[in-house]
PDB file of C-alpha atoms in Angstrom:
ATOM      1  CA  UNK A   1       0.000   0.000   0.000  1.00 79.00           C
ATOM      2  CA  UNK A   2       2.389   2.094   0.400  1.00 79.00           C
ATOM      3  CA  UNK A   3       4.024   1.932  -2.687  1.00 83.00           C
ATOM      4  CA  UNK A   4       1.189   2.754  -4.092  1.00 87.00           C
ATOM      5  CA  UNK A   5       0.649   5.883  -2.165  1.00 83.00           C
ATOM      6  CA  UNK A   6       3.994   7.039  -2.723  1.00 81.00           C
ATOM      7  CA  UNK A   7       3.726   6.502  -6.643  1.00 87.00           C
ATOM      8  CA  UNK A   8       0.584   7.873  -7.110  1.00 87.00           C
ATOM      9  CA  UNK A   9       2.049  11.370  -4.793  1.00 84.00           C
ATOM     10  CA  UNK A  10       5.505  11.018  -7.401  1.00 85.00           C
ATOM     11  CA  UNK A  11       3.475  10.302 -10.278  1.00 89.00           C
ATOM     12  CA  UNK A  12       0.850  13.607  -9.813  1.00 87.00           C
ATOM     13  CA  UNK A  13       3.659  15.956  -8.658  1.00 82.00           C
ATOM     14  CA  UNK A  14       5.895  14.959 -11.229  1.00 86.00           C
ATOM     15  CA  UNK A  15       2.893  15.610 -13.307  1.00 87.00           C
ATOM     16  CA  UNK A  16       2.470  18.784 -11.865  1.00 83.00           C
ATOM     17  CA  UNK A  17       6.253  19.399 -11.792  1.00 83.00           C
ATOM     18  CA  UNK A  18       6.165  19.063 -15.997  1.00 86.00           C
ATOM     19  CA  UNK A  19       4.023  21.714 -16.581  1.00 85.00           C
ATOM     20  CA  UNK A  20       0.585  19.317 -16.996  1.00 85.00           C
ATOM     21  CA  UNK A  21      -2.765  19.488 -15.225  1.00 82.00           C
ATOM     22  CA  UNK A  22      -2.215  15.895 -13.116  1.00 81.00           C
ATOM     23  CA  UNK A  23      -5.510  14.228 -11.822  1.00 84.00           C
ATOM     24  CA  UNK A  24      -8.360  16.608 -11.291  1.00 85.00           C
ATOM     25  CA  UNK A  25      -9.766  16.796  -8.147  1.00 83.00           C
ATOM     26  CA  UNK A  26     -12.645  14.563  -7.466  1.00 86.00           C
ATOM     27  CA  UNK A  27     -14.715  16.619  -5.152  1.00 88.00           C
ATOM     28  CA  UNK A  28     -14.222  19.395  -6.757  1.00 89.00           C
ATOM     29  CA  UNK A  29     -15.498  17.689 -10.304  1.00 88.00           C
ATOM     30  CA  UNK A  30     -18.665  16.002  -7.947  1.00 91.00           C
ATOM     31  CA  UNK A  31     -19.752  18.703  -6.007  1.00 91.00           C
ATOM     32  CA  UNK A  32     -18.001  22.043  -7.119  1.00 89.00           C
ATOM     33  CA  UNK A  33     -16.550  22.030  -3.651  1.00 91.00           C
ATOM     34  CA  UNK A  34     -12.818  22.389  -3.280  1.00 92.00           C
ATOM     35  CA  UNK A  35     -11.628  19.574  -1.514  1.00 92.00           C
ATOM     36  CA  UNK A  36      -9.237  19.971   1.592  1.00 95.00           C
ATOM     37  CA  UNK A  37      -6.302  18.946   0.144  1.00 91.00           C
ATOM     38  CA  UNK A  38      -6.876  21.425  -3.454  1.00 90.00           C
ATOM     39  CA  UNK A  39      -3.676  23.302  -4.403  1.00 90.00           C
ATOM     40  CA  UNK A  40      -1.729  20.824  -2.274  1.00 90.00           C
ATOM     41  CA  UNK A  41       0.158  19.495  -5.399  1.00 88.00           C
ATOM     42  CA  UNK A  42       1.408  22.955  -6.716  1.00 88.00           C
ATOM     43  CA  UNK A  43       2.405  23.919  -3.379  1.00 93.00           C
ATOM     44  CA  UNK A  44       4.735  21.021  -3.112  1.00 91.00           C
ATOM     45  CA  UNK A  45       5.944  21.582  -6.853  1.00 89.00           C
ATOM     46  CA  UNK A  46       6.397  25.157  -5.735  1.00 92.00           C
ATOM     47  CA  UNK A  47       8.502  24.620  -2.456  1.00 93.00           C
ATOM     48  CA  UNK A  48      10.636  21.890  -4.740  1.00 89.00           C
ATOM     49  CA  UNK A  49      11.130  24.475  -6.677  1.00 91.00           C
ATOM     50  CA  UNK A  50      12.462  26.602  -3.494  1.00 95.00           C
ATOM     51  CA  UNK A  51       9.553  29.437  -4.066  1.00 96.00           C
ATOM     52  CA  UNK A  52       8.433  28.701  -0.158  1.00 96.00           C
ATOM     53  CA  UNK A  53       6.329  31.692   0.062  1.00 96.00           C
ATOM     54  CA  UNK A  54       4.316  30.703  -3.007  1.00 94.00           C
ATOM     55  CA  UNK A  55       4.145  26.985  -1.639  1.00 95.00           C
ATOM     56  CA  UNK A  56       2.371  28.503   1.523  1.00 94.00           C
ATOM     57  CA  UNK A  57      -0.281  30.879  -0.360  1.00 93.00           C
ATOM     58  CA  UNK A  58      -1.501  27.725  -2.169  1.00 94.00           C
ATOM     59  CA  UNK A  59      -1.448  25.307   1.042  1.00 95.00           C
ATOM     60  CA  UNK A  60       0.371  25.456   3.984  1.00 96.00           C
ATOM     61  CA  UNK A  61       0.127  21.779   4.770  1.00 97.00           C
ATOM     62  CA  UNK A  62       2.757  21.370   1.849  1.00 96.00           C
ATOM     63  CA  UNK A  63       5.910  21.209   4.030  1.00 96.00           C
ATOM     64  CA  UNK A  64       4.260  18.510   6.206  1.00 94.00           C
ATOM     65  CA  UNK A  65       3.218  16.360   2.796  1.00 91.00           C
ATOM     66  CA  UNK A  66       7.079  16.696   1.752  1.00 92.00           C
ATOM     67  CA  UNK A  67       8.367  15.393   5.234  1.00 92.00           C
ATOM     68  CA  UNK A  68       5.717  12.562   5.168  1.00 89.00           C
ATOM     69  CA  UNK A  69       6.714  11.254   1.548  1.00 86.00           C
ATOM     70  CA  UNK A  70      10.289  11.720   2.566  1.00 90.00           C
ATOM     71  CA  UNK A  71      10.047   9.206   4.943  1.00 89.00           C
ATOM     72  CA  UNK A  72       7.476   7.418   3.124  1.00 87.00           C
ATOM     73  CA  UNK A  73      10.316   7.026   0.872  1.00 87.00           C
ATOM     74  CA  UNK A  74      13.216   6.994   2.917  1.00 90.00           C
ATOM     75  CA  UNK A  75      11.202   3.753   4.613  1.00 90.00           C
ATOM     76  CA  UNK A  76      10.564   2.109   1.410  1.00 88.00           C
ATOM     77  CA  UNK A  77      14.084   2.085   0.674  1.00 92.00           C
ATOM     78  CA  UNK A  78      15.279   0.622   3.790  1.00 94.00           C
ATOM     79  CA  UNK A  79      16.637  -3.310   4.095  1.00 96.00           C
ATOM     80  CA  UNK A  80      13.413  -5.266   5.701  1.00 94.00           C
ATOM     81  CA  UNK A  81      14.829  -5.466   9.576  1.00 96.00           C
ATOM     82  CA  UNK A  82      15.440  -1.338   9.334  1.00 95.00           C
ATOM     83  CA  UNK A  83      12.012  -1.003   7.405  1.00 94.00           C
ATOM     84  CA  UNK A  84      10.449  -2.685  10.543  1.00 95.00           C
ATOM     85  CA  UNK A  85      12.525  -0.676  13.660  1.00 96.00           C
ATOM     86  CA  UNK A  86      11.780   2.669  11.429  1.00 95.00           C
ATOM     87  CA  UNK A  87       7.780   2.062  11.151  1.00 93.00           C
ATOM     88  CA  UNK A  88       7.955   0.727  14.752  1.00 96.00           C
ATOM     89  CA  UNK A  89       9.288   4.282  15.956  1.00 96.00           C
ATOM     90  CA  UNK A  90       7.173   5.792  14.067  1.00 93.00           C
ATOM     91  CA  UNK A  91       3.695   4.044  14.742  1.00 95.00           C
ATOM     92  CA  UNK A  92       5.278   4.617  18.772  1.00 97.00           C
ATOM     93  CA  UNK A  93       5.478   8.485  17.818  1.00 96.00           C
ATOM     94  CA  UNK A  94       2.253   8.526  16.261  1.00 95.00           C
ATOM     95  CA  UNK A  95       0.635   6.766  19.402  1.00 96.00           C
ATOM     96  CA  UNK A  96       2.377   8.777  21.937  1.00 97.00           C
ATOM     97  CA  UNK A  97       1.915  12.118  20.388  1.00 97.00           C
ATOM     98  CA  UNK A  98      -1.806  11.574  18.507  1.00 97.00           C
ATOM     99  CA  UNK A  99       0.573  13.912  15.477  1.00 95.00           C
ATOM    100  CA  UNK A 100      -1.498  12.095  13.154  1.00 93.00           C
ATOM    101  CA  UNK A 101      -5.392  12.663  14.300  1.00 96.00           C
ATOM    102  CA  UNK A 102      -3.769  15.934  15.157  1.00 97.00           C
ATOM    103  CA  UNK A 103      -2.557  16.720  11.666  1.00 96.00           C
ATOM    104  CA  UNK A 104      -6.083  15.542  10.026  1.00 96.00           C
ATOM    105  CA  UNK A 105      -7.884  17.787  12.272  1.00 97.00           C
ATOM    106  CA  UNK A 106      -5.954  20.524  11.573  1.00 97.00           C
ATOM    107  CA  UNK A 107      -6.090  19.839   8.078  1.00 96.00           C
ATOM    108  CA  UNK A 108     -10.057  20.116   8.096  1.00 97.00           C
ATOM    109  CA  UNK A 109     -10.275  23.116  10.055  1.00 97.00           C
ATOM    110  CA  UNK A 110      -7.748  24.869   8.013  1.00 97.00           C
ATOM    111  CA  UNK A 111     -10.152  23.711   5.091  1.00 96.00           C
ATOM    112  CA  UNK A 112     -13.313  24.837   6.618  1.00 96.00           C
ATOM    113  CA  UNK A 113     -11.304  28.429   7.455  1.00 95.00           C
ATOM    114  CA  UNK A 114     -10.721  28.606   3.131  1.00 94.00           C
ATOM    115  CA  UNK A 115     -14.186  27.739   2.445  1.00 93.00           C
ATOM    116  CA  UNK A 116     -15.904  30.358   4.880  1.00 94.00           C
ATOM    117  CA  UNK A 117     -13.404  33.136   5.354  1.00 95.00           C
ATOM    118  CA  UNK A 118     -11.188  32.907   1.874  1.00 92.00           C
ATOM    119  CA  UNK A 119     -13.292  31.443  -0.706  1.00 90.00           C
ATOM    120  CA  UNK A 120     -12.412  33.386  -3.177  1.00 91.00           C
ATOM    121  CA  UNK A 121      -8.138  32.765  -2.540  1.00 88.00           C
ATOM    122  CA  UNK A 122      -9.524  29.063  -2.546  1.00 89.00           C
ATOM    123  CA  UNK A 123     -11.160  29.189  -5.722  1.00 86.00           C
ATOM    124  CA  UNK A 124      -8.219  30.532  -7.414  1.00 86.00           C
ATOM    125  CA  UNK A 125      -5.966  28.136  -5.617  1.00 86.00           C
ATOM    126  CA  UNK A 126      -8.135  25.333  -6.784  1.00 80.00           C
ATOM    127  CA  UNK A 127      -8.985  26.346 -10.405  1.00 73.00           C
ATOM    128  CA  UNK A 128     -12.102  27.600 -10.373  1.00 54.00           C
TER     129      UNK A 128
END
């Protein structure tokens, strides 16, 4: 699985990284409603790029999304035993700290705060 995840993310931002449009979003296309995660691709193209401050007007949950591929990556790479002590430390982080419920929650309020108080930023950000 997450192979998959990781070359789907590589896939769409090298998509986006080429100059094309990548996968549309599919809440946007359903519902007209930006989805939480809409700009999220250019902003990681952009901060690759080094333009930081143009990575955080389109989403500011793009340095987190680089760190989590990173070692998304970094973990895929590893010999098996490392894989295992790495993920270990990891799902102990996650369980001490709560970083990832934390970071989803975030992530939705952040989203709710476009949609009410900067829809019109948003709708730029997500192509509409």
């Amino acid at each position: 699985m997450a192979w998959a995840v990781f070359a789907a993310a590589a896939a769409q931002g090298a998509m986006v990284l080429a100059g094309l449009p990548g996968w549309p979003c599919l809440l946007k296309s359903a519902t007209g409603v930006p989805c939480p995660g809409c700009g999220l691709t250019r902003a990681v193209a952009a901060l690759l790029r080094g333009d930081p401050y143009a990575s955080l007007r389109l989403h500011a949950y793009a340095p987190l999304l680089v760190l989590a591929l990173f070692l998304t990556g970094l973990a895929l790479l590893l010999p098996k035993g490392s894989r295992l002590a790495f993920v270990s430390r990891v799902e102990w982080f996650e369980r001490r700290t709560g970083v990832t419920a934390i970071a989803l929650v975030g992530l939705l309020v952040y989203w709710l705060a476009r949609l009410i108080f900067f829809p019109e930023a948003l709708a730029r950000v997500a192509g509409g």
